[in-house]
mmCIF file of C-alpha atoms in Angstrom:
data_model
loop_
_atom_site.group_PDB
_atom_site.id
_atom_site.type_symbol
_atom_site.label_atom_id
_atom_site.label_comp_id
_atom_site.label_asym_id
_atom_site.label_seq_id
_atom_site.Cartn_x
_atom_site.Cartn_y
_atom_site.Cartn_z
ATOM 1 C CA MET Q 1390 -1.784 18.877 -11.644
ATOM 2 C CA GLN Q 1391 0.509 19.844 -14.546
ATOM 3 C CA GLY Q 1392 3.896 21.022 -13.301
ATOM 4 C CA MET Q 1393 3.441 19.446 -9.872
ATOM 5 C CA SER Q 1394 5.981 16.932 -8.583
ATOM 6 C CA PHE Q 1395 5.016 13.364 -7.785
ATOM 7 C CA ALA Q 1396 5.262 14.297 -4.086
ATOM 8 C CA GLN Q 1397 2.879 17.226 -4.487
ATOM 9 C CA ARG Q 1398 0.367 15.085 -6.368
ATOM 10 C CA MET Q 1399 0.656 12.374 -3.717
ATOM 11 C CA LYS Q 1400 0.096 14.755 -0.830
ATOM 12 C CA ASP Q 1401 -2.962 16.143 -2.588
ATOM 13 C CA PHE Q 1402 -4.236 12.593 -3.147
ATOM 14 C CA ASN Q 1403 -3.895 11.751 0.554
ATOM 15 C CA ARG Q 1404 -5.712 14.893 1.641
ATOM 16 C CA ASN Q 1405 -8.668 14.110 -0.598
ATOM 17 C CA LEU Q 1406 -9.261 10.520 0.465
ATOM 18 C CA HIS Q 1407 -12.848 10.337 1.646
ATOM 19 C CA LEU Q 1408 -15.282 7.444 1.716
ATOM 20 C CA THR Q 1409 -18.963 8.291 1.979
ATOM 21 C CA ALA Q 1410 -20.442 4.866 1.184
ATOM 22 C CA ALA Q 1411 -22.697 3.216 3.770
ATOM 23 C CA LEU Q 1412 -20.738 0.321 5.282
ATOM 24 C CA PRO Q 1413 -22.058 -2.919 6.829
ATOM 25 C CA PRO Q 1414 -22.850 -2.924 10.574
ATOM 26 C CA ASN Q 1415 -19.865 -2.807 12.958
ATOM 27 C CA VAL Q 1416 -17.445 -1.876 10.158
ATOM 28 C CA GLY Q 1417 -15.535 1.399 10.353
ATOM 29 C CA VAL Q 1418 -13.187 3.312 8.042
ATOM 30 C CA LEU Q 1419 -9.512 3.688 8.860
ATOM 31 C CA ASN Q 1420 -8.404 7.017 7.403
ATOM 32 C CA PRO Q 1421 -5.080 8.088 8.930
ATOM 33 C CA PHE Q 1422 -5.159 11.409 7.111
ATOM 34 C CA GLY Q 1423 -8.521 12.426 8.493
ATOM 35 C CA GLU Q 1424 -7.953 11.265 12.050
ATOM 36 C CA ASN Q 1425 -4.242 11.700 12.747
ATOM 37 C CA LYS Q 1426 -2.243 14.890 12.127
ATOM 38 C CA LEU Q 1427 0.990 13.000 12.822
ATOM 39 C CA ALA Q 1428 0.270 10.586 9.964
ATOM 40 C CA LEU Q 1429 -0.239 13.462 7.565
ATOM 41 C CA SER Q 1430 2.998 15.184 8.586
ATOM 42 C CA CYS Q 1431 4.964 11.913 8.422
ATOM 43 C CA ALA Q 1432 3.555 11.052 5.001
ATOM 44 C CA ASP Q 1433 4.287 14.580 3.728
ATOM 45 C CA ALA Q 1434 7.900 14.303 4.898
ATOM 46 C CA PHE Q 1435 8.260 10.844 3.349
ATOM 47 C CA TYR Q 1436 6.983 11.860 -0.079
ATOM 48 C CA ASP Q 1437 8.936 15.113 -0.050
ATOM 49 C CA LYS Q 1438 12.095 13.114 0.657
ATOM 50 C CA TYR Q 1439 11.682 10.332 -1.898
ATOM 51 C CA TYR Q 1440 9.250 11.587 -4.559
ATOM 52 C CA SER Q 1441 10.106 15.249 -5.195
ATOM 53 C CA ASP Q 1442 10.541 14.716 -8.921
ATOM 54 C CA ASN Q 1443 8.472 13.854 -11.966
ATOM 55 C CA LYS Q 1444 9.768 10.325 -12.517
ATOM 56 C CA LYS Q 1445 7.205 7.636 -13.200
ATOM 57 C CA ARG Q 1446 7.109 4.660 -10.834
ATOM 58 C CA TRP Q 1447 6.113 1.002 -11.051
ATOM 59 C CA PRO Q 1448 3.074 0.255 -8.859
ATOM 60 C CA ILE Q 1449 3.083 -2.259 -6.016
ATOM 61 C CA LEU Q 1450 -0.432 -2.550 -4.573
ATOM 62 C CA GLY Q 1451 -1.423 -4.176 -1.308
ATOM 63 C CA ILE Q 1452 -4.917 -4.707 0.090
ATOM 64 C CA ASN Q 1453 -5.748 -1.764 2.358
ATOM 65 C CA PRO Q 1454 -3.985 -0.016 5.282
ATOM 66 C CA GLY Q 1455 -3.754 -1.773 8.655
ATOM 67 C CA ARG Q 1456 -3.972 -0.334 12.143
ATOM 68 C CA PHE Q 1457 -0.261 -0.600 12.977
ATOM 69 C CA GLY Q 1458 1.338 0.290 9.643
ATOM 70 C CA ALA Q 1459 -0.053 2.882 7.251
ATOM 71 C CA GLY Q 1460 -3.066 3.320 9.525
ATOM 72 C CA LEU Q 1461 -0.717 5.079 11.954
ATOM 73 C CA THR Q 1462 2.075 6.498 9.805
ATOM 74 C CA GLY Q 1463 0.221 7.334 6.593
ATOM 75 C CA VAL Q 1464 3.001 5.596 4.641
ATOM 76 C CA PRO Q 1465 2.053 2.224 3.084
ATOM 77 C CA PHE Q 1466 3.789 -0.821 4.608
ATOM 78 C CA THR Q 1467 5.835 1.448 6.854
ATOM 79 C CA ASP Q 1468 5.612 1.440 10.654
ATOM 80 C CA PHE Q 1469 7.070 4.164 12.872
ATOM 81 C CA LYS Q 1470 10.138 2.022 13.578
ATOM 82 C CA ARG Q 1471 11.109 1.788 9.913
ATOM 83 C CA LEU Q 1472 10.004 5.339 9.189
ATOM 84 C CA GLN Q 1473 12.452 6.750 11.710
ATOM 85 C CA GLN Q 1474 15.326 4.260 11.674
ATOM 86 C CA VAL Q 1475 15.462 3.517 7.929
ATOM 87 C CA CYS Q 1476 13.801 6.495 6.225
ATOM 88 C CA GLY Q 1477 15.089 9.126 8.641
ATOM 89 C CA ILE Q 1478 11.646 10.692 9.097
ATOM 90 C CA GLU Q 1479 10.943 12.248 12.497
ATOM 91 C CA THR Q 1480 7.959 10.575 14.186
ATOM 92 C CA GLY Q 1481 7.533 12.807 17.204
ATOM 93 C CA GLY Q 1482 8.543 9.977 19.506
ATOM 94 C CA ALA Q 1483 5.796 7.673 18.251
ATOM 95 C CA SER Q 1484 6.743 4.001 17.944
ATOM 96 C CA SER Q 1485 5.081 0.987 16.328
ATOM 97 C CA HIS Q 1486 6.092 -2.376 14.878
ATOM 98 C CA GLU Q 1487 4.196 -3.990 12.016
ATOM 99 C CA PRO Q 1488 5.239 -7.411 10.610
ATOM 100 C CA SER Q 1489 4.550 -6.533 6.958
ATOM 101 C CA SER Q 1490 6.753 -3.455 7.286
ATOM 102 C CA GLU Q 1491 9.577 -5.616 8.598
ATOM 103 C CA PHE Q 1492 9.526 -7.757 5.459
ATOM 104 C CA ILE Q 1493 9.142 -4.862 3.030
ATOM 105 C CA TYR Q 1494 12.152 -3.031 4.417
ATOM 106 C CA CYS Q 1495 14.321 -6.151 4.441
ATOM 107 C CA MET Q 1496 13.369 -6.543 0.788
ATOM 108 C CA ILE Q 1497 14.107 -2.878 0.058
ATOM 109 C CA ALA Q 1498 17.538 -3.255 1.663
ATOM 110 C CA ALA Q 1499 18.224 -6.223 -0.620
ATOM 111 C CA MET Q 1500 17.372 -4.043 -3.615
ATOM 112 C CA GLY Q 1501 19.834 -1.316 -2.729
ATOM 113 C CA GLY Q 1502 18.062 0.649 0.003
ATOM 114 C CA VAL Q 1503 15.308 3.235 0.224
ATOM 115 C CA ASP Q 1504 16.974 5.901 -1.933
ATOM 116 C CA VAL Q 1505 17.304 3.492 -4.833
ATOM 117 C CA PHE Q 1506 14.051 1.614 -4.357
ATOM 118 C CA TYR Q 1507 11.669 4.561 -4.106
ATOM 119 C CA LYS Q 1508 13.100 6.118 -7.267
ATOM 120 C CA HIS Q 1509 11.605 3.221 -9.169
ATOM 121 C CA PHE Q 1510 8.607 1.968 -7.185
ATOM 122 C CA TYR Q 1511 5.402 3.258 -5.646
ATOM 123 C CA ILE Q 1512 3.778 1.223 -2.882
ATOM 124 C CA ASN Q 1513 0.173 1.700 -1.845
ATOM 125 C CA SER Q 1514 -3.040 -0.319 -1.776
ATOM 126 C CA ILE Q 1515 -5.915 -1.221 -4.062
ATOM 127 C CA CYS Q 1516 -8.077 0.434 -1.428
ATOM 128 C CA PRO Q 1517 -6.018 3.301 0.080
ATOM 129 C CA LEU Q 1518 -8.326 3.555 3.091
ATOM 130 C CA GLY Q 1519 -8.496 0.724 5.614
ATOM 131 C CA PHE Q 1520 -11.291 -0.923 7.540
ATOM 132 C CA ILE Q 1521 -11.837 -2.180 11.061
ATOM 133 C CA ILE Q 1522 -14.564 -4.396 12.433
ATOM 134 C CA LEU Q 1523 -15.970 -4.526 15.967
ATOM 135 C CA LYS Q 1524 -15.758 -8.116 17.189
ATOM 136 C CA SER Q 1525 -18.042 -9.755 19.736
ATOM 137 C CA ASN Q 1526 -15.360 -9.324 22.422
ATOM 138 C CA GLY Q 1527 -15.604 -5.553 22.007
ATOM 139 C CA LYS Q 1528 -12.250 -5.187 20.236
ATOM 140 C CA TRP Q 1529 -11.641 -3.574 16.877
ATOM 141 C CA MET Q 1530 -9.712 -5.695 14.369
ATOM 142 C CA ASN Q 1531 -8.266 -5.125 10.895
ATOM 143 C CA TYR Q 1532 -10.678 -5.937 8.084
ATOM 144 C CA ASN Q 1533 -9.938 -6.360 4.374
ATOM 145 C CA TYR Q 1534 -12.117 -4.883 1.646
ATOM 146 C CA TYR Q 1535 -12.808 -8.410 0.328
ATOM 147 C CA ASP Q 1536 -13.627 -10.033 3.693
ATOM 148 C CA ASP Q 1537 -17.326 -9.252 3.292
ATOM 149 C CA LYS Q 1538 -19.268 -9.196 0.012
ATOM 150 C CA ALA Q 1539 -21.409 -6.347 1.316
ATOM 151 C CA LEU Q 1540 -18.329 -4.301 2.182
ATOM 152 C CA TYR Q 1541 -16.781 -4.885 -1.238
ATOM 153 C CA ALA Q 1542 -20.018 -3.889 -2.951
ATOM 154 C CA ALA Q 1543 -20.120 -0.707 -0.887
ATOM 155 C CA VAL Q 1544 -16.534 0.336 -1.647
ATOM 156 C CA LYS Q 1545 -16.094 -0.988 -5.201
ATOM 157 C CA ALA Q 1546 -16.709 2.388 -6.852
ATOM 158 C CA PHE Q 1547 -14.247 4.028 -4.455
ATOM 159 C CA ILE Q 1548 -11.626 1.379 -5.258
ATOM 160 C CA ILE Q 1549 -12.027 1.877 -9.015
ATOM 161 C CA GLN Q 1550 -11.729 5.642 -8.653
ATOM 162 C CA SER Q 1551 -8.723 5.314 -6.326
ATOM 163 C CA ILE Q 1552 -6.817 3.070 -8.739
ATOM 164 C CA GLN Q 1553 -7.453 5.522 -11.573
ATOM 165 C CA GLN Q 1554 -6.303 8.422 -9.396
ATOM 166 C CA GLN Q 1555 -3.157 6.580 -8.336
ATOM 167 C CA ILE Q 1556 -2.254 5.830 -11.944
ATOM 168 C CA ALA Q 1557 -2.650 9.545 -12.674
ATOM 169 C CA LEU Q 1558 -0.039 10.343 -10.008
ATOM 170 C CA GLY Q 1559 2.574 9.072 -12.446
ATOM 171 C CA LEU Q 1560 2.551 5.285 -12.575
ATOM 172 C CA TYR Q 1561 3.599 2.948 -15.342
ATOM 173 C CA THR Q 1562 0.714 0.784 -16.492
ATOM 174 C CA GLU Q 1563 2.627 -1.908 -18.377
ATOM 175 C CA GLU Q 1564 2.865 -3.961 -15.186
ATOM 176 C CA CYS Q 1565 1.414 -3.816 -11.683
ATOM 177 C CA PHE Q 1566 2.794 -5.906 -8.834
ATOM 178 C CA CYS Q 1567 -0.032 -7.050 -6.584
ATOM 179 C CA LEU Q 1568 0.467 -8.374 -3.053
ATOM 180 C CA GLY Q 1569 -1.507 -11.458 -2.067
ATOM 181 C CA LYS Q 1570 -3.323 -14.180 -3.981
ATOM 182 C CA LYS Q 1571 -6.885 -13.075 -3.178
ATOM 183 C CA ASN Q 1572 -6.017 -9.419 -3.645
ATOM 184 C CA THR Q 1573 -4.603 -10.228 -7.082
ATOM 185 C CA ALA Q 1574 -7.737 -12.146 -7.997
ATOM 186 C CA TYR Q 1575 -9.948 -9.151 -7.183
ATOM 187 C CA LEU Q 1576 -7.711 -6.710 -9.023
ATOM 188 C CA SER Q 1577 -7.590 -9.016 -12.048
ATOM 189 C CA VAL Q 1578 -11.377 -9.035 -12.314
ATOM 190 C CA LEU Q 1579 -11.500 -5.242 -12.165
ATOM 191 C CA ASN Q 1580 -8.646 -5.018 -14.631
ATOM 192 C CA GLU Q 1581 -10.525 -7.102 -17.184
ATOM 193 C CA GLU Q 1582 -13.254 -4.474 -17.166
ATOM 194 C CA PHE Q 1583 -11.305 -1.242 -16.748
ATOM 195 C CA HIS Q 1584 -7.910 -2.122 -18.276
ATOM 196 C CA PHE Q 1585 -5.835 -0.354 -15.639
ATOM 197 C CA PHE Q 1586 -2.687 -2.376 -16.322
ATOM 198 C CA LYS Q 1587 -1.355 -4.450 -19.197
ATOM 199 C CA THR Q 1588 -0.023 -7.142 -16.836
ATOM 200 C CA ILE Q 1589 -0.605 -7.976 -13.177
ATOM 201 C CA THR Q 1590 2.148 -9.887 -11.389
ATOM 202 C CA GLU Q 1591 1.273 -11.558 -8.109
ATOM 203 C CA LEU Q 1592 3.685 -11.430 -5.179
ATOM 204 C CA PRO Q 1593 3.176 -13.259 -1.856
ATOM 205 C CA HIS Q 1594 1.736 -10.942 0.764
ATOM 206 C CA PRO Q 1595 4.294 -9.790 3.372
ATOM 207 C CA ARG Q 1596 1.928 -10.537 6.248
ATOM 208 C CA PHE Q 1597 1.558 -14.157 5.103
ATOM 209 C CA ILE Q 1598 5.321 -14.503 4.766
ATOM 210 C CA VAL Q 1599 6.164 -13.119 8.201
ATOM 211 C CA GLN Q 1600 3.313 -14.904 9.980
ATOM 212 C CA TYR Q 1601 3.538 -18.341 8.376
ATOM 213 C CA LYS Q 1602 6.829 -18.576 6.469
ATOM 214 C CA ARG Q 1603 9.282 -16.552 8.571
ATOM 215 C CA LYS Q 1604 12.007 -19.211 8.338
ATOM 216 C CA GLU Q 1605 11.822 -18.864 4.549
ATOM 217 C CA MET Q 1606 11.816 -15.062 4.532
ATOM 218 C CA ASN Q 1607 15.106 -14.747 2.655
ATOM 219 C CA ALA Q 1608 13.795 -17.008 -0.094
ATOM 220 C CA PHE Q 1609 10.707 -14.819 -0.463
ATOM 221 C CA ILE Q 1610 12.891 -11.721 -0.581
ATOM 222 C CA ASP Q 1611 14.725 -13.356 -3.467
ATOM 223 C CA VAL Q 1612 11.389 -13.848 -5.244
ATOM 224 C CA TYR Q 1613 10.583 -10.146 -4.867
ATOM 225 C CA VAL Q 1614 14.043 -9.068 -5.978
ATOM 226 C CA GLU Q 1615 13.980 -11.341 -9.009
ATOM 227 C CA LYS Q 1616 10.644 -9.963 -10.216
ATOM 228 C CA LEU Q 1617 11.039 -6.311 -9.257
ATOM 229 C CA SER Q 1618 14.637 -5.830 -10.362
ATOM 230 C CA LYS Q 1619 13.547 -6.242 -13.990
ATOM 231 C CA ARG Q 1620 11.798 -2.864 -13.644
ATOM 232 C CA MET Q 1621 14.810 -0.941 -12.314
#
């Protein structure tokens, strides 16, 4: 890994994401890099564009990828709409809209835009692979790693390893920004044991903001900017 750029390390990380643990019934793994060649090419282009250096970044960790954001594009909290229109990454005509991505890119714009933001910050998830569950109506739905105690028990070792590997990409460990109250609670427990980060700062989850507090979105952007700008 010595001598490799952040982008090269990140691309290698994505290509080696595999989960072999036995999951609870009706729960599947969402691995965009193993199932979708477009996601891999989009993610490669994204990291080559914004991370082709050896600068360290401040971590911002969400829960796990969803079906319409990173689950399709391979880029955390980035749907095809934002990937093409804001990041300038070719998507092969693919299109998707994900509410969390909408908030994140409004926030990034408020912090000076993608070129400035990604020089300082790294966004991913505590669990970099996502999950889906088959509901009684026959439809697959997003599932969080903490939604089921059996699922969390099955993937806990993978989560611990993934956090350690992400830190090794080139992340600062003095502070980690964690998205979502419950997500922060789980990371805090792990952090007490493994000492990943000196401080964990909770930020409201973008999905919660867009779904339940849309009228207050600008105020939440201000909260993000106030906390994140101290690390720029």
